[in-house]
Coordinates of C-alpha atoms in Angstrom, one line a residue:
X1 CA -19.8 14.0 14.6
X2 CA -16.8 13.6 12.5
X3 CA -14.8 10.3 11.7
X4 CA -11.0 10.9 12.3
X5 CA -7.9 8.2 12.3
X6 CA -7.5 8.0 16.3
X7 CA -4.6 5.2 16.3
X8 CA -2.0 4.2 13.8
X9 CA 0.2 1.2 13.8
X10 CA 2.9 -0.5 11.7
X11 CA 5.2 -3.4 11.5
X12 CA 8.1 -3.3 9.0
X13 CA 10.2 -6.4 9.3
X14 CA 13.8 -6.2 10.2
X15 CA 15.1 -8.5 7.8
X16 CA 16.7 -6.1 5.2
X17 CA 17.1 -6.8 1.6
X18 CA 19.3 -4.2 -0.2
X19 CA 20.0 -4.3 -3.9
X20 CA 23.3 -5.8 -3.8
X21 CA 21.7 -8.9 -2.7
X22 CA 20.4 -9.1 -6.4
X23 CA 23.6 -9.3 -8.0
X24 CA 23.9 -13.0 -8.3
X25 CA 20.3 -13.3 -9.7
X26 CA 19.6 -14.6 -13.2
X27 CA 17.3 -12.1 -14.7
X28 CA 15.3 -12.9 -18.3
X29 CA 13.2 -11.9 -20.5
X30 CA 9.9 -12.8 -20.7
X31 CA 10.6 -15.2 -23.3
X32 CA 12.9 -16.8 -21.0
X33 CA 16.3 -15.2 -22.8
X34 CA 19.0 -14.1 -20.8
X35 CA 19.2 -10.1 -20.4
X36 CA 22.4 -8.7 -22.5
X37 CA 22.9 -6.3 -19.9
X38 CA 25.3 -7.2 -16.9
X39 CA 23.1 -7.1 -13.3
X40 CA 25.2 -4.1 -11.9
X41 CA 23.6 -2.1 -14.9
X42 CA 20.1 -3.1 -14.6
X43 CA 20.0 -2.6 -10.5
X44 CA 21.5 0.8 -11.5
X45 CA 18.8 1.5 -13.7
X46 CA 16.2 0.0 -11.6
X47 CA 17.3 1.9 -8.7
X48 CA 17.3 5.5 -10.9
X49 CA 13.3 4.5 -12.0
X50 CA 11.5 3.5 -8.6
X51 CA 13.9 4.6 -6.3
X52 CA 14.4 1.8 -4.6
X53 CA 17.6 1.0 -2.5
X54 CA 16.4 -1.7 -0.2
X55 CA 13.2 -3.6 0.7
X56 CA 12.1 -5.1 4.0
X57 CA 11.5 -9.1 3.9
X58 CA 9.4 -10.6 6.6
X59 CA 11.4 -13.8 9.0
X60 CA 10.7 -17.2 7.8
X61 CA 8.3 -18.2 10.5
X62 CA 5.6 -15.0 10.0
X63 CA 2.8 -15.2 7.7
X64 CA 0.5 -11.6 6.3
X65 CA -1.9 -12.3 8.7
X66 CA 1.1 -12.2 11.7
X67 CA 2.6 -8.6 10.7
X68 CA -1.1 -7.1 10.2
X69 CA -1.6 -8.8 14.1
X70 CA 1.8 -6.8 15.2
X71 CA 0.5 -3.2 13.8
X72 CA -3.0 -3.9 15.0
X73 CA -2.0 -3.9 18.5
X74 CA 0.0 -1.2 18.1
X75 CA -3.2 1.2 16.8
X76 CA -5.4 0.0 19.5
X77 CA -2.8 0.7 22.3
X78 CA -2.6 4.3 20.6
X79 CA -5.9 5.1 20.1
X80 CA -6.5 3.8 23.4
X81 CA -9.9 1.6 23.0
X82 CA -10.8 -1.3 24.1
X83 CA -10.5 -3.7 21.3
X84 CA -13.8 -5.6 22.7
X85 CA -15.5 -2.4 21.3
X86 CA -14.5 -2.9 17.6
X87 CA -17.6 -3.1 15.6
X88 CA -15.4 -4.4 12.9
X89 CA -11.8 -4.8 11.2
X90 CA -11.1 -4.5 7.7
X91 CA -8.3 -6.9 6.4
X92 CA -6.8 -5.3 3.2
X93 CA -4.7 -7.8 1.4
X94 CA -4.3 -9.3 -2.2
X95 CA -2.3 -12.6 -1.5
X96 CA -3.4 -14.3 1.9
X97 CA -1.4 -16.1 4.1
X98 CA 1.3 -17.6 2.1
X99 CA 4.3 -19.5 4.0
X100 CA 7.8 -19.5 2.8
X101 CA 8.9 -21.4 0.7
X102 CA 5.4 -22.7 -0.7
X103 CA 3.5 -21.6 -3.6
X104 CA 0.0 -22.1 -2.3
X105 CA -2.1 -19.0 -0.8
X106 CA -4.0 -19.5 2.3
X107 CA -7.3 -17.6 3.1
X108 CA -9.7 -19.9 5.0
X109 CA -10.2 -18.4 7.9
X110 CA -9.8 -14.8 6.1
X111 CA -6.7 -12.7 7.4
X112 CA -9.2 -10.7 9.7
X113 CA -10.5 -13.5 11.2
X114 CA -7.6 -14.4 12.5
X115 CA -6.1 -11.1 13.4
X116 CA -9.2 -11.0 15.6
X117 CA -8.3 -14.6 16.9
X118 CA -4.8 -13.1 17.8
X119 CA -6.4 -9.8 19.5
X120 CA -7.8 -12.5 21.3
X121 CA -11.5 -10.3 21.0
X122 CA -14.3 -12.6 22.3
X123 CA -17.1 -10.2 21.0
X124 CA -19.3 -11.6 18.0
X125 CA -20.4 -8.6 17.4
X126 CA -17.1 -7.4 15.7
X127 CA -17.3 -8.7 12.4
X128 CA -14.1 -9.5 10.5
X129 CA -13.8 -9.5 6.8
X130 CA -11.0 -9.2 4.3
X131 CA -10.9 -7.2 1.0
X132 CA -9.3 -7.8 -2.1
X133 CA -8.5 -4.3 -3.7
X134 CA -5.2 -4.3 -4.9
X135 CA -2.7 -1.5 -3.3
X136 CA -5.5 0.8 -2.5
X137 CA -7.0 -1.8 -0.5
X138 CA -6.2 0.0 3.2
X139 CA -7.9 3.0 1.9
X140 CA -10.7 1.4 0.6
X141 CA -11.5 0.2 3.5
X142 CA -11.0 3.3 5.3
X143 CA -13.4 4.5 2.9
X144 CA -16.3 1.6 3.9
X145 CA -15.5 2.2 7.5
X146 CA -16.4 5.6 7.0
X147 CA -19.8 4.3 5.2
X148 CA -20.3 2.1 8.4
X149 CA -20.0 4.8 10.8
X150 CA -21.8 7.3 9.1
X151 CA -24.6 4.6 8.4
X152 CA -25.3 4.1 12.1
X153 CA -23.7 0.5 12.1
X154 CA -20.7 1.0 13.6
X155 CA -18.7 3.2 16.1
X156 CA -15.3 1.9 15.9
X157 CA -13.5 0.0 13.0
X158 CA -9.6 -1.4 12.5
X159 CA -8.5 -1.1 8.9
X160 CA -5.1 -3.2 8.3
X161 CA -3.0 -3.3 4.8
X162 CA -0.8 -6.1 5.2
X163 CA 1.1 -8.2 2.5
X164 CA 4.2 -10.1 2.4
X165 CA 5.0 -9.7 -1.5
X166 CA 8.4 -11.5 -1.5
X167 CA 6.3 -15.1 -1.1
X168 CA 4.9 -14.2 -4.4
X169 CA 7.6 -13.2 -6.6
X170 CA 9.1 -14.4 -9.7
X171 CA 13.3 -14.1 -8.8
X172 CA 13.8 -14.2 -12.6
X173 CA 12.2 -11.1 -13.2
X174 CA 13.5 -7.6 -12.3
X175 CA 10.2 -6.4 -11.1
X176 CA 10.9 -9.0 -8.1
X177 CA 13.2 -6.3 -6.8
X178 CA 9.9 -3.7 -6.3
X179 CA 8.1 -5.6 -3.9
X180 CA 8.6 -6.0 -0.2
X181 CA 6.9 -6.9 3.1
X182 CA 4.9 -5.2 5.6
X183 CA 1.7 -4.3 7.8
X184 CA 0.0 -0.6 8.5
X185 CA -3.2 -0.2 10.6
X186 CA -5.2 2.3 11.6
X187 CA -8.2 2.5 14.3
X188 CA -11.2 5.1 12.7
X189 CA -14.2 6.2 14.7
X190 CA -16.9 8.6 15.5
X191 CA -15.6 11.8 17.6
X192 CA -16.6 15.4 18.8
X193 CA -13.5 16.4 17.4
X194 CA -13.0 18.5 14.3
X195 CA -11.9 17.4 10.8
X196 CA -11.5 13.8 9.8
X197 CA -12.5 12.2 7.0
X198 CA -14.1 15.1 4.7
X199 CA -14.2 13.5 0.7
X200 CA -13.4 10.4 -0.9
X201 CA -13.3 9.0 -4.1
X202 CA -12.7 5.7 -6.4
X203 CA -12.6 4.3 -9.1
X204 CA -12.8 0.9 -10.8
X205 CA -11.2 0.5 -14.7
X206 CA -11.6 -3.0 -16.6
X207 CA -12.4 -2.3 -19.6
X208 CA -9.0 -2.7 -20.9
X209 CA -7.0 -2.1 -18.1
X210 CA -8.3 -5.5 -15.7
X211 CA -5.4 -7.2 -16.2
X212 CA -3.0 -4.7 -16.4
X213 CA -1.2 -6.6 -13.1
X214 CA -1.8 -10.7 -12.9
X215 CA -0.8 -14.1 -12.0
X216 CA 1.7 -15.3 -14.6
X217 CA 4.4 -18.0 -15.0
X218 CA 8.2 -17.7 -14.5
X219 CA 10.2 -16.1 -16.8
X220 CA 12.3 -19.3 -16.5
X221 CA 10.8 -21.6 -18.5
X222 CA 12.2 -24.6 -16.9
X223 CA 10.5 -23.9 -13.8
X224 CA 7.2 -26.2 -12.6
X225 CA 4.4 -24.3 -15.5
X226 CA 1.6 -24.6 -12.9
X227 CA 3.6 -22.2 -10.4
X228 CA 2.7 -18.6 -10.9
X229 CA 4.0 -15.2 -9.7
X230 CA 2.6 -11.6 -9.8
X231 CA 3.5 -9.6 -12.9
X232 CA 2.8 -6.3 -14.4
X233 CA 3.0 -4.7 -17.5
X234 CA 4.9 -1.8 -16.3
X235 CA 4.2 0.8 -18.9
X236 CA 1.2 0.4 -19.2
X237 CA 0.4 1.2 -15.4
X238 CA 2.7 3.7 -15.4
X239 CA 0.8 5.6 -18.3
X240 CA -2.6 4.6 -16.7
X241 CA -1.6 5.8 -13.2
X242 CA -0.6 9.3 -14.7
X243 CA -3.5 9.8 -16.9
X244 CA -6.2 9.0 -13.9
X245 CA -4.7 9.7 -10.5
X246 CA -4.3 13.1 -10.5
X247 CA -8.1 13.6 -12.0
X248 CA -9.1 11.2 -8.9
X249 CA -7.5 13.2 -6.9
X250 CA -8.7 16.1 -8.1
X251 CA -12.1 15.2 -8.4
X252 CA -11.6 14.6 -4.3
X253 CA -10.2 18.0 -3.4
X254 CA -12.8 19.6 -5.3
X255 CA -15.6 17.7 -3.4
X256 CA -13.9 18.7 -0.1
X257 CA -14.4 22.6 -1.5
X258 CA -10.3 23.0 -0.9
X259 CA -8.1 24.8 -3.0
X260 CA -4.7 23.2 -3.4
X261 CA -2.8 25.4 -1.7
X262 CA -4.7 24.2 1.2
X263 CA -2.7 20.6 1.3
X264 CA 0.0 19.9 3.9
X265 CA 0.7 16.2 2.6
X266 CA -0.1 14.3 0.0
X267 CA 0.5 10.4 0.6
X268 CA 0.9 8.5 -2.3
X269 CA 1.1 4.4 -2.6
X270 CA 4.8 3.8 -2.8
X271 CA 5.0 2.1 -6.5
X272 CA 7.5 4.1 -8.3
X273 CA 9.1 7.3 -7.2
X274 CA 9.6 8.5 -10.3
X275 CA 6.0 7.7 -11.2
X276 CA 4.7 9.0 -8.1
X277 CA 6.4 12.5 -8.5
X278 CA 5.1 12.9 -12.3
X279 CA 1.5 11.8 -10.6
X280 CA 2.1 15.1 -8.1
X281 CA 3.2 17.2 -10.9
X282 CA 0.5 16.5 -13.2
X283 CA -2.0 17.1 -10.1
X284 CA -0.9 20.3 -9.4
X285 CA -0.9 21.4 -13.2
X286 CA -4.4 20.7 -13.3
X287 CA -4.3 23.5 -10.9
X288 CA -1.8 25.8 -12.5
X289 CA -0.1 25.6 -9.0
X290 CA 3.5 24.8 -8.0
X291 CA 4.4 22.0 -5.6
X292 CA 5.6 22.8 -2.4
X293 CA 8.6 21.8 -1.4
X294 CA 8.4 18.3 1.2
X295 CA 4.5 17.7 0.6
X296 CA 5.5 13.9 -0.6
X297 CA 6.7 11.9 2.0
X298 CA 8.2 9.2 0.3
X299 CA 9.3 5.2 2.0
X300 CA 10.0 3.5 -1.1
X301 CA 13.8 3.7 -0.7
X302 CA 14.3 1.8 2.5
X303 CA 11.0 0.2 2.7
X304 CA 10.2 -1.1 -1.1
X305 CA 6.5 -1.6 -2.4
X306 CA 4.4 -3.6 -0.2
X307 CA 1.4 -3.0 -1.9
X308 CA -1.6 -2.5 0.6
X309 CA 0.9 -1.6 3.8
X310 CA 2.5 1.4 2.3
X311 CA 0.3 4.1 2.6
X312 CA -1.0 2.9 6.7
X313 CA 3.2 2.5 7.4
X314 CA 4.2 6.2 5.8
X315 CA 1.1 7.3 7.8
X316 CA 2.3 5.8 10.7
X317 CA 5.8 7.0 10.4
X318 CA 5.1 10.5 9.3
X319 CA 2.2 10.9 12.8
X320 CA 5.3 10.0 15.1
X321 CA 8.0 11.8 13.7
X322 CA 9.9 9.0 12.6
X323 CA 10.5 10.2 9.0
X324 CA 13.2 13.1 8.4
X325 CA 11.5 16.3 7.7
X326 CA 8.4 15.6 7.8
X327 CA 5.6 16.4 10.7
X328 CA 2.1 16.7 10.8
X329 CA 0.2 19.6 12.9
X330 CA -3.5 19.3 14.4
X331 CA -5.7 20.8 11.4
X332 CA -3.5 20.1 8.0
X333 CA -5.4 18.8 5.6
X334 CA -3.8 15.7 3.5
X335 CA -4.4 13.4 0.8
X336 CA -4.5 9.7 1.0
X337 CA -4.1 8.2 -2.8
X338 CA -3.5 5.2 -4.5
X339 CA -3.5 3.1 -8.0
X340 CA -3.1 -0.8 -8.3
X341 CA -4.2 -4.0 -9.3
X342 CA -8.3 -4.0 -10.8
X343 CA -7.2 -1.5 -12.4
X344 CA -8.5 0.7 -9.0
X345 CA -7.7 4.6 -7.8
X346 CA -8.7 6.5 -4.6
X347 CA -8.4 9.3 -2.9
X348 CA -9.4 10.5 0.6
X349 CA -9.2 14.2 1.5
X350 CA -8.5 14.6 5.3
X351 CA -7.9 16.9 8.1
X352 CA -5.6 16.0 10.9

């Protein structure tokens, strides 16, 4: 028995976002000063860091728990089950349902309750449960389905990412311009076929690093005190993702008994692209190797950061050819690995 990804689904939202639209914005410090610099210059510079040249913002009327609905039915129509034989789905999120325009987050029911409700799946049997990870939320819960299965307790499992990040920004702060909306989801279960799932690995650091990302208040300090937005201290992650990630991952690949050379893809949570490539060149110096050329396929220019969604929608895009110059073959072995919010890392080594 082996436990492969037999379905993949995604919804990105249509509304585009590009970084133009932030010219008008009034961007401060964190002590609420203006920035010297005019915003053409910091959306340049922004833009030369993470890459970024638009982001996807989900319509009005949809909530997390809607776009994670849309690519759910999209992996069960292509893995080809019957979603009454779901032994569970995995809801991967870090904000809940949050309507625009309002400040408050809404979790009761949980997101996977009611991605179940919209699946319309009468079965009690499938159990529906959200968990709060940060980004590498979607694969840790590719990770526990994989414990279920293995365990005995379940045959098939839906593991969704979803997030809609623009409800929870602060517009006063140039890190609103990172984050975006969108839902990936992926059907795993128990086949005869060969590969799947063959290491994993994760990581939990609070020590010092807990609050590394938060809830804070607007840079704005006129704004209502008692609303708060995500924030980050971007350095700091930046310096903790490069120190750990590529020891996860390597620690992964080593548990698998690969060498490196043996890697076709390596999917990376779209944070940063300039973080993400140092994270692949310091993985592949801890093998003395050199990186081949396309092995990162890489979102985060159209699509933003939309935390828990953006490994399951590369994924996606990558398994049906919808990315230029990039493919997948039956057999290649790939990486799934991410860093975010906790501070958490994982890494899953997989064969198509």
């Amino acid at each position: 028995m082996t436990i492969k990804i037999t379905g993949t689904g995604s919804y990105i939202p249509e509304s585009i976002e590009k970084n133009e639209a932030f010219h008008n914005h009034q961007f401060l410090n964190v002590d609420g000063s203006n920035i010297t610099q005019p915003n053409p210059v910091i959306i340049e510079k922004f833009k030369a860091i993470t890459g970024i040249n638009e982001r996807r913002y989900a319509f009005d009327h949809l909530t997390s728990s809607d776009l994670a609905f849309f690519a759910a039915e999209k992996a069960i129509a292509n893995s080809n089950i019957d979603p009454e034989e779901l032994d569970y789905i995995i809801m991967a999120h870090n904000f809940g349902d949050v309507k625009h325009n309002t400040i408050q987050t809404d979790v009761l029911p949980c997101l996977a309750s009611r991605v179940k409700h919209s699946l319309r799946i009468k079965n009690p049997k499938c159990v529906a449960y959200d968990i709060l990870f940060g980004c590498p939320g979607w694969i840790e819960g590719v990770i526990q389905a994989n414990a279920f299965i293995k365990a005995g307790i379940a045959k098939k499992c839906l593991v969704i990412g979803s997030e809609t990040l623009s409800r929870v920004v602060d517009k006063h702060d140039r890190d609103s311009m990172i984050y975006s909306d969108g839902a990936g989801a992926t059907v795993i279960e128990a086949t005869d076929d060969e590969g799947g799932i063959l290491a994993h690995e994760t990581g939990s650091y609070t020590y010092d690093e807990a609050y590394y990302l938060f809830f804070g208040n607007s840079y704005n300090k006129d704004l209502c005190p008692d609303t708060r937005y995500i924030k980050m201290d971007g350095r700091k992650i930046y310096e903790f993702a490069l120190k750990h990630v590529p020891l996860a991952m390597k620690t992964c690949l080593d548990k698998a008994n690969l060498d490196i050379t043996d890697l076709k893809k390596i999917f990376i949570h779209q944070a940063n692209e300039k973080m993400d490539e140092a994270i692949l060149k310091r993985f592949y110096k801890l093998y003395n190797a050199e990186i081949p050329e396309g092995i990162m396929p890489m979102s985060i220019q159209e699509l933003g950061n939309s935390s828990v969604a953006t490994i399951p929608t590369l994924f996606d895009l990558v398994r049906n050819n919808k990315l230029e110059n990039q493919n997948l073959n039956k057999g290649d072995i790939i990486m799934f690995a991410s860093v975010g919010g906790g501070m958490h890392i994982n890494a899953i080594v997989y064969q198509y």
